[in-house]
PDB file of C-alpha atoms in Angstrom:
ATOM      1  CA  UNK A  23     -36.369  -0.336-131.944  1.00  0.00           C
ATOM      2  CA  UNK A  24     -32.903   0.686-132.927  1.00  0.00           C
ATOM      3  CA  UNK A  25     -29.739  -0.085-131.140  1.00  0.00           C
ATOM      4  CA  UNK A  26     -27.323   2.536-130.327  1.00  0.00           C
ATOM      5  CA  UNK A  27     -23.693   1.828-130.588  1.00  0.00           C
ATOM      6  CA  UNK A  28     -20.600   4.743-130.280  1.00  0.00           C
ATOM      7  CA  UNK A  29     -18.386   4.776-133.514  1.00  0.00           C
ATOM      8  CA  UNK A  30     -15.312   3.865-132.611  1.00  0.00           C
ATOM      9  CA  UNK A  31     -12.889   5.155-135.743  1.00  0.00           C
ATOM     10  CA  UNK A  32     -12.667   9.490-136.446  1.00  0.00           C
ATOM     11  CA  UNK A  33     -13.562  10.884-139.653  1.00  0.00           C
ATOM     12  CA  UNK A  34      -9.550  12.500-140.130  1.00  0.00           C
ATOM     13  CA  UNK A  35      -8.381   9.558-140.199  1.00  0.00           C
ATOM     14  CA  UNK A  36     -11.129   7.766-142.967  1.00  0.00           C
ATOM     15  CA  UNK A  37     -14.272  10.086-143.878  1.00  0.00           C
ATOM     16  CA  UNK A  38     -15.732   7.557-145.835  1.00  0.00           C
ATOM     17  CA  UNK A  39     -15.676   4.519-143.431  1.00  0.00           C
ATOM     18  CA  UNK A  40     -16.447   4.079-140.007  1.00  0.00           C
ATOM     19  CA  UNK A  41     -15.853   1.370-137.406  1.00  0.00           C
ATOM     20  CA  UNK A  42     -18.123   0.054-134.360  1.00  0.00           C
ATOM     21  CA  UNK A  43     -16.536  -2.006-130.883  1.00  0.00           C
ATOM     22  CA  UNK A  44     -19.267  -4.486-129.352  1.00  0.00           C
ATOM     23  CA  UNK A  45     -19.546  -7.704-127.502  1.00  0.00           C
ATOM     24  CA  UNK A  46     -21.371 -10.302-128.365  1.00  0.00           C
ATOM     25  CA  UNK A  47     -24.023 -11.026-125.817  1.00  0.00           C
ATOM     26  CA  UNK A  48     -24.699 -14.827-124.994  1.00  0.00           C
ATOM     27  CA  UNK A  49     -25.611 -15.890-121.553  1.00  0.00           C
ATOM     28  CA  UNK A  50     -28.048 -18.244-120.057  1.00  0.00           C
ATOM     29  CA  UNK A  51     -31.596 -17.231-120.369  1.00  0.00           C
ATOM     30  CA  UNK A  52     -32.902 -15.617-117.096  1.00  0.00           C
ATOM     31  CA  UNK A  53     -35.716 -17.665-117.321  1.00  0.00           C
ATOM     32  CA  UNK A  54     -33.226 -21.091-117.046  1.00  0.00           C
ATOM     33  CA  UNK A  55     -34.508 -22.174-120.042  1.00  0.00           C
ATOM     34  CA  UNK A  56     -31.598 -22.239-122.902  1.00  0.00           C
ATOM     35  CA  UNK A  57     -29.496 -19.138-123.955  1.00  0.00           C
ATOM     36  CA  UNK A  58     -30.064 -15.760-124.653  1.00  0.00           C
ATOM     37  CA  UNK A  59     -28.790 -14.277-127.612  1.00  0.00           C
ATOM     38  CA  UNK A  60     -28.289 -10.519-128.079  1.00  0.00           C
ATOM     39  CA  UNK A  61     -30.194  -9.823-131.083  1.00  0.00           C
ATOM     40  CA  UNK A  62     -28.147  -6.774-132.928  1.00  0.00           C
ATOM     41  CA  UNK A  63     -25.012  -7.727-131.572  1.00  0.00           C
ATOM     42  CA  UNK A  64     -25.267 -11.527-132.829  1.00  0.00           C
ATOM     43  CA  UNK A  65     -26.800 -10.072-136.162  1.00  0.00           C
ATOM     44  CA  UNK A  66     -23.934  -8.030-136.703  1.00  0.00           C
ATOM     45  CA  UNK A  67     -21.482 -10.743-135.894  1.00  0.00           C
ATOM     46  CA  UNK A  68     -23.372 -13.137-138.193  1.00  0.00           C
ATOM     47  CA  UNK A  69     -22.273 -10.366-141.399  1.00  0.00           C
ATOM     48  CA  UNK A  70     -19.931 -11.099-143.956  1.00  0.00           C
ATOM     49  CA  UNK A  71     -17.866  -8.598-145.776  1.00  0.00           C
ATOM     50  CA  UNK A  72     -19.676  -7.060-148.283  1.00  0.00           C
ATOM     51  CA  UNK A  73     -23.265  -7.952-146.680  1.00  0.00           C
ATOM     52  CA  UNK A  74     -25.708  -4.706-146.577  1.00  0.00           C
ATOM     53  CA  UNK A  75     -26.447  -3.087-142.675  1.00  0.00           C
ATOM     54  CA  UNK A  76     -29.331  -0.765-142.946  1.00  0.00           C
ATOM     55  CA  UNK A  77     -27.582   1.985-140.647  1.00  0.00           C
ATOM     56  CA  UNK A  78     -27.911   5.545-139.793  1.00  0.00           C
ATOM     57  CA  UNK A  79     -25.710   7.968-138.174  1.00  0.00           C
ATOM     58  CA  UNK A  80     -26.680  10.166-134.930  1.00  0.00           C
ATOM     59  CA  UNK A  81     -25.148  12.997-133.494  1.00  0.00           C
ATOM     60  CA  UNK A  82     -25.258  12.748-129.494  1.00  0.00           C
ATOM     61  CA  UNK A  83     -27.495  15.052-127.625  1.00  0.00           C
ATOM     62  CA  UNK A  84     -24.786  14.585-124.696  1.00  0.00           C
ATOM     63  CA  UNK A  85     -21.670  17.018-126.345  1.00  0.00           C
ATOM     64  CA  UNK A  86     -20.087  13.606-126.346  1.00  0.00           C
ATOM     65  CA  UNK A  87     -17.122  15.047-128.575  1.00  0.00           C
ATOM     66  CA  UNK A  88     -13.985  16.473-128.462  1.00  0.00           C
ATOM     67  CA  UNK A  89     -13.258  20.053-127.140  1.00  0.00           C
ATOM     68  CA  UNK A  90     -13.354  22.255-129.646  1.00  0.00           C
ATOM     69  CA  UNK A  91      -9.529  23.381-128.287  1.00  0.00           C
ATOM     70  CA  UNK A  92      -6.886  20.850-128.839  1.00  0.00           C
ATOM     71  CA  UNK A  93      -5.036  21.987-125.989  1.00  0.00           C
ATOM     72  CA  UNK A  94      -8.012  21.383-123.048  1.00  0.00           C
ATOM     73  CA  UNK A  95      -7.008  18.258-121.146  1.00  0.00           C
ATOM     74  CA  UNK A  96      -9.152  15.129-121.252  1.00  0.00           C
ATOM     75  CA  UNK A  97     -10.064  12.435-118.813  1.00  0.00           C
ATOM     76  CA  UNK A  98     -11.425   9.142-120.506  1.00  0.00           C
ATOM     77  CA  UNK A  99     -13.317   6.263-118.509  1.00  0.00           C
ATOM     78  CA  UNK A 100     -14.543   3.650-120.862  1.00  0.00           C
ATOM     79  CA  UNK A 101     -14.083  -0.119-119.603  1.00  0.00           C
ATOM     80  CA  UNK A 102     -14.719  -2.918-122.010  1.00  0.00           C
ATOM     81  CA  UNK A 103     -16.709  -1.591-125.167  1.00  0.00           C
ATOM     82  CA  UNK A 104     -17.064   1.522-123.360  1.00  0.00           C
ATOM     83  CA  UNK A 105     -13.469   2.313-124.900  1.00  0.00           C
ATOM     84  CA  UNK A 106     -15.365   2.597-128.388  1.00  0.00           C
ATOM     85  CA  UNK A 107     -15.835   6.640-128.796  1.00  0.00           C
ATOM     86  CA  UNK A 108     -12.101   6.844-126.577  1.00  0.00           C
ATOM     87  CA  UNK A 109     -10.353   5.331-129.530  1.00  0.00           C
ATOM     88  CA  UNK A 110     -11.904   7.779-132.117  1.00  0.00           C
ATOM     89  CA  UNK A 111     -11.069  10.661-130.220  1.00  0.00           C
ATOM     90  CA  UNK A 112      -7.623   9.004-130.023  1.00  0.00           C
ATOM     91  CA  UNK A 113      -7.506   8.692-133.897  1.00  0.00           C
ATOM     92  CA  UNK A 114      -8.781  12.735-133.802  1.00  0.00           C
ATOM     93  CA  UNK A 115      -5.879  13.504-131.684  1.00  0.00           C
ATOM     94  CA  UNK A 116      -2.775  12.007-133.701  1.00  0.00           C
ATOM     95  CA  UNK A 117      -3.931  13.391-137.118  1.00  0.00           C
ATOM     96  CA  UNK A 118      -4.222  16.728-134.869  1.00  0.00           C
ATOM     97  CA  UNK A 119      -0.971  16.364-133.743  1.00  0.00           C
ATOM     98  CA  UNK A 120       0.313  15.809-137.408  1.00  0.00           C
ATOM     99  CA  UNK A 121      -0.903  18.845-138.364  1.00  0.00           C
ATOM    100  CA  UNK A 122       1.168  20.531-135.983  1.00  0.00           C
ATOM    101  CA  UNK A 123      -1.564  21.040-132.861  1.00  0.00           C
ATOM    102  CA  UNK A 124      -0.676  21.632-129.523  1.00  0.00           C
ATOM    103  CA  UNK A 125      -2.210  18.999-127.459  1.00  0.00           C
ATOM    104  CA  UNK A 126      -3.370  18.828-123.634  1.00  0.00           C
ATOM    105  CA  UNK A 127      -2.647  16.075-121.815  1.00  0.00           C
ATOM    106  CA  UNK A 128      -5.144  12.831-122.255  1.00  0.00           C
ATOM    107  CA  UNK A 129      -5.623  10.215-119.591  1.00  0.00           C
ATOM    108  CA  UNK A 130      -8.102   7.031-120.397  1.00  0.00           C
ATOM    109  CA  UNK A 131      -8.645   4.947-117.754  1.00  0.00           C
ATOM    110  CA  UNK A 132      -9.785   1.350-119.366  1.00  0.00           C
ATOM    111  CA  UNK A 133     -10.878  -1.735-117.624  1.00  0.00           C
ATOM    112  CA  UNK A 134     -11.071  -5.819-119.013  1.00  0.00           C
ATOM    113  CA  UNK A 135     -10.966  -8.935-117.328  1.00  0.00           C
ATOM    114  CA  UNK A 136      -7.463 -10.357-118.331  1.00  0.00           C
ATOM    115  CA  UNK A 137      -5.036  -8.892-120.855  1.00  0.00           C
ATOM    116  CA  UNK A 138      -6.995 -11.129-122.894  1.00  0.00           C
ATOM    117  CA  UNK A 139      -9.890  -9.056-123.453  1.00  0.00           C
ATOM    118  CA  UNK A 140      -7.880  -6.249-123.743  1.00  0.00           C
ATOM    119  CA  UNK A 141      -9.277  -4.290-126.876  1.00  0.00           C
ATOM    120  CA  UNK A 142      -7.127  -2.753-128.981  1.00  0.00           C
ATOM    121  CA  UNK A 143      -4.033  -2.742-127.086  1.00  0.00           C
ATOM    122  CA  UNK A 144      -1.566  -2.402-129.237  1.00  0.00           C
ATOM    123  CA  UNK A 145      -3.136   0.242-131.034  1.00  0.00           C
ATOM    124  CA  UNK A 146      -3.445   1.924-127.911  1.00  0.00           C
ATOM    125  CA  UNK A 147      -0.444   1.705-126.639  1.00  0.00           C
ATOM    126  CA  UNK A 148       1.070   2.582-129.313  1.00  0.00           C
ATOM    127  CA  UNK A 149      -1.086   6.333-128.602  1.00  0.00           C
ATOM    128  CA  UNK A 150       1.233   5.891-125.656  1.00  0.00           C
ATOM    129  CA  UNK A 151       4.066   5.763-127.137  1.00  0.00           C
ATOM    130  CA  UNK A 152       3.780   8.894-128.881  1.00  0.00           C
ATOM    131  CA  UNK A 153       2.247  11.102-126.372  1.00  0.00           C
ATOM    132  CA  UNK A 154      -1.194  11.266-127.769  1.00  0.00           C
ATOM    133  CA  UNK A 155      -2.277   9.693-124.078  1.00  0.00           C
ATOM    134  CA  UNK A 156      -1.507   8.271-120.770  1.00  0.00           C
ATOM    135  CA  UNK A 157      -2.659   4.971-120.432  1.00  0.00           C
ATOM    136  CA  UNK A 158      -4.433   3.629-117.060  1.00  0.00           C
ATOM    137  CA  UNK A 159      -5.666  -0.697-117.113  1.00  0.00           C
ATOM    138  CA  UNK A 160      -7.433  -2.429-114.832  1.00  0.00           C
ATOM    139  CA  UNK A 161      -7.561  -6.196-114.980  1.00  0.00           C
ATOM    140  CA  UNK A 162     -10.248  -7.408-112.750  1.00  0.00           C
ATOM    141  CA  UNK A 163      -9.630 -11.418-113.458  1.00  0.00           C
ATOM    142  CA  UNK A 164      -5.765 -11.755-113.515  1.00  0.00           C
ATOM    143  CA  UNK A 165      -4.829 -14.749-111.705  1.00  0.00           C
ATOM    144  CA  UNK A 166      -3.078 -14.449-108.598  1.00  0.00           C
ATOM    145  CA  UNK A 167      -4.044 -10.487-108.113  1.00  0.00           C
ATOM    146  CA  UNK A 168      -6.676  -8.156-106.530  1.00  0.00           C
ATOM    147  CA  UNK A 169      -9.641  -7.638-108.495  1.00  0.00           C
ATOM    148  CA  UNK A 170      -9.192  -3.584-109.949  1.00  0.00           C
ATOM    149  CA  UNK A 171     -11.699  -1.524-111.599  1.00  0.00           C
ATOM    150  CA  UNK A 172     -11.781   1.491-113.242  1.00  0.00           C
ATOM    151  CA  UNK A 173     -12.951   3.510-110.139  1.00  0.00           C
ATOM    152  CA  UNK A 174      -9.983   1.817-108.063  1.00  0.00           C
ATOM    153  CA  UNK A 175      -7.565   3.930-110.368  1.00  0.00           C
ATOM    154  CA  UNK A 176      -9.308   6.995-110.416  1.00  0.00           C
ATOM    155  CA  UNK A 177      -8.853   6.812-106.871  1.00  0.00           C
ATOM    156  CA  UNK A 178      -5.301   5.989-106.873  1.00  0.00           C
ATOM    157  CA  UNK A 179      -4.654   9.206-109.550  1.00  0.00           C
ATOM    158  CA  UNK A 180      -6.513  11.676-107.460  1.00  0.00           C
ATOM    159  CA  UNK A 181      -4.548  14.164-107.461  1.00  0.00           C
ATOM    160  CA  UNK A 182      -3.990  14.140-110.683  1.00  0.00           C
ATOM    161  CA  UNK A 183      -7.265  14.174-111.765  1.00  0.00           C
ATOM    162  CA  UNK A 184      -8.777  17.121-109.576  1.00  0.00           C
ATOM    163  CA  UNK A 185      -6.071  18.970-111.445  1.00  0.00           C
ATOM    164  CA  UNK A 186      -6.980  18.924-114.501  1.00  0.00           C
ATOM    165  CA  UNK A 187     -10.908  18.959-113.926  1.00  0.00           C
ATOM    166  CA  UNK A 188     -10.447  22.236-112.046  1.00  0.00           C
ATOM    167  CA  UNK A 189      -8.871  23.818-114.843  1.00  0.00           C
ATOM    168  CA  UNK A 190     -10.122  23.897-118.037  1.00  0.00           C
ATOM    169  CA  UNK A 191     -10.526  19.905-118.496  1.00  0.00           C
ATOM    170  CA  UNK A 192     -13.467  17.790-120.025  1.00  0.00           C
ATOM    171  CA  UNK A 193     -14.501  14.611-118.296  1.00  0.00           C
ATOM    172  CA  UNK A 194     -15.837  11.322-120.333  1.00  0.00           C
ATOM    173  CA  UNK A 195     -17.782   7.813-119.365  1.00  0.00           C
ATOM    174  CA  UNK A 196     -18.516   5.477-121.239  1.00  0.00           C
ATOM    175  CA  UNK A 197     -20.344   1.807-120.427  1.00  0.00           C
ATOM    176  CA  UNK A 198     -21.997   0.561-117.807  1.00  0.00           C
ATOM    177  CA  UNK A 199     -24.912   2.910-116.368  1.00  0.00           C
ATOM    178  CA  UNK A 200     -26.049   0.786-113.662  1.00  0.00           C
ATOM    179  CA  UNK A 201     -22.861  -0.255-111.833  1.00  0.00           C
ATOM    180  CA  UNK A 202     -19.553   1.082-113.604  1.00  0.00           C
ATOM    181  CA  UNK A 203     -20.757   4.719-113.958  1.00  0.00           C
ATOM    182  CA  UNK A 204     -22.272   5.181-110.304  1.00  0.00           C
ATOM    183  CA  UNK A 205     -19.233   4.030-108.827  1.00  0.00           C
ATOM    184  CA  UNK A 206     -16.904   5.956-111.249  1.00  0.00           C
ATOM    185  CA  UNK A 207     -19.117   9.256-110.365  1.00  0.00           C
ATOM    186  CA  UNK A 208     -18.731   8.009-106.060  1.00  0.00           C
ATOM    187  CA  UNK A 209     -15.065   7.817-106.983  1.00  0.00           C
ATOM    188  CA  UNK A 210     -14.367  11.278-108.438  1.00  0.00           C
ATOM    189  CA  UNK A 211     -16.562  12.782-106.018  1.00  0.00           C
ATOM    190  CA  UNK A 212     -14.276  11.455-103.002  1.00  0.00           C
ATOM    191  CA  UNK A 213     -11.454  12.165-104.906  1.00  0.00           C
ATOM    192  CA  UNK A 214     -12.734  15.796-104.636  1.00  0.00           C
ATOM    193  CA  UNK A 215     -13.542  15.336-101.107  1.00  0.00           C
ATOM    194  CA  UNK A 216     -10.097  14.349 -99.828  1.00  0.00           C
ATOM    195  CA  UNK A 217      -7.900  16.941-102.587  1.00  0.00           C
ATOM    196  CA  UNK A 218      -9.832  20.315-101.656  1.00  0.00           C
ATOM    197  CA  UNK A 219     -11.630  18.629 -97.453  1.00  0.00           C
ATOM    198  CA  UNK A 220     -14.888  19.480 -99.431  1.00  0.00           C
ATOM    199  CA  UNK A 221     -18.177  18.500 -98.043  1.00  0.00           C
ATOM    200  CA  UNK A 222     -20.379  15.080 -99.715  1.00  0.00           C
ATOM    201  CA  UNK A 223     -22.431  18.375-100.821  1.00  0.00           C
ATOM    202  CA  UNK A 224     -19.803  20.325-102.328  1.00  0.00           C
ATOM    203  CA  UNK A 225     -18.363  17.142-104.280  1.00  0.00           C
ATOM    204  CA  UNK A 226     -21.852  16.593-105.542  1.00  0.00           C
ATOM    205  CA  UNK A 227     -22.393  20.152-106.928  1.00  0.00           C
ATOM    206  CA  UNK A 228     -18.902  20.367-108.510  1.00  0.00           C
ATOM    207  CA  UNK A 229     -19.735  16.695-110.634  1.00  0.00           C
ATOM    208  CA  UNK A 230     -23.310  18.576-111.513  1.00  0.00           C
ATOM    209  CA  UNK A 231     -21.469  22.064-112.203  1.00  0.00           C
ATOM    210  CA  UNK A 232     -19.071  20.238-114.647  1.00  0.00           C
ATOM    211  CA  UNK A 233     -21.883  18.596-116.762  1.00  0.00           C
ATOM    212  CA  UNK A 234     -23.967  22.000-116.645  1.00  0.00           C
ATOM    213  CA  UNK A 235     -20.270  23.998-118.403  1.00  0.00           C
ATOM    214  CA  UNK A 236     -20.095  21.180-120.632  1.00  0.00           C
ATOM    215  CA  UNK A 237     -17.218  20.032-119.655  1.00  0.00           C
ATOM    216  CA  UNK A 238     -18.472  16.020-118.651  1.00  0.00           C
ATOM    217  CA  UNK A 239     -20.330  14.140-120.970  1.00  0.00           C
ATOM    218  CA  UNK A 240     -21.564  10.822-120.514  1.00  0.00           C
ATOM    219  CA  UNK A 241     -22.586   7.563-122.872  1.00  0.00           C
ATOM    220  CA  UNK A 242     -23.741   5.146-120.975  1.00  0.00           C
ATOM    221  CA  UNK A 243     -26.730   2.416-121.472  1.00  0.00           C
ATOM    222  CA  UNK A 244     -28.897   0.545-118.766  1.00  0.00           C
ATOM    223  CA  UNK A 245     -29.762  -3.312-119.969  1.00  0.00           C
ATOM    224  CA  UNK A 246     -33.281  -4.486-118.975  1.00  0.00           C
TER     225      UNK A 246
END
């Protein structure tokens, strides 16, 4: 059975080479017998450089891309590796802006444990720096402080985000499908709820009317 994983690099910036973002998985056996070891993930960290992969390449059946308009806003969720596809479409959007596109605003709301874990960060922030994005971080294991997630920000830019969905703005998540994305989906839908005094059934149909224009996509995977 294969194993899915986003690429995390854009073809503007290298067409011939691409990049993937994954943890490796080892954690005591759920049986309490010894360790489990996740087998593509501790394959692929077992590679050398130069070692063959036998790979293929997949286009989504979500619309997990870009918009096709430079200028349509973006909100990004992707915590941990869920940042993977978010820092292609980052890539995407400076070479855009190099070649003289008008860009809409960008907003990726990432999550780690500790500053630690924090993928990519300077890379990232450096996306910051020159406008390609806004950059929103929760640290859910920083001594001394609140646990925040993902959700726990989108809550705390509301406003903000109801904005731009109700324009002409695409939605993203990426990660977790049993626990991150449910509560990421609760947390938009209440931000909806308390920006326009909509009804649980009105927040609802507005999540479902955004996937149905296209304009939310989702990548997320369920572990057994």
């Amino acid at each position: 059975k294969p194993r899915y994983y986003s690429i995390s690099s854009s073809p503007r910036v290298q067409p011939e080479r691409l990049s993937i973002t994954f943890a490796v998985v080892r954690e005591p056996a759920r049986s309490g017998l010894g360790e489990y070891r996740g087998v593509a993930s501790t394959y692929l960290a077992g590679r050398q450089a130069g070692d063959d992969v036998l790979v293929f390449v997949r286009s989504p059946e979500s619309g997990f891309r870009l918009p096709e308009d430079p200028a349509a806003p973006i909100v990004m969720v992707g915590p941990g590796t869920g940042v993977a596809p978010f820092r292609g479409f980052l890539q995407a959007r400076a070479e855009l802006k190099k070649q003289g596109a008008g860009l809409g605003e960008a907003h990726l709301f990432f999550g780690c444990r500790s500053e630690a874990d924090h993928l990519y960060r300077e890379e990232l922030e450096q996306y910051e720096k020159e406008r390609i994005v806004t950059l929103h971080t929760a640290y859910s294991r920083m001594e001394g402080k609140s646990k925040t997630y993902v959700q726990h920000l989108l809550s705390r830019n509301a406003a903000e985000i109801i904005r731009l969905l109700s324009g002409q703005g695409h939605l993203y998540l990426c990660g977790d499908g049993v626990r991150m994305a449910p509560d990421v989906e609760a947390a938009l839908m209440q931000a909806y709820r308390d920006e326009r005094g909509a009804t649980p059934q009105e927040a609802a149909d507005w999540l479902l009317a955004l996937e149905h224009e296209g304009r939310y996509a989702k990548d997320v995977w369920v572990g057994k």
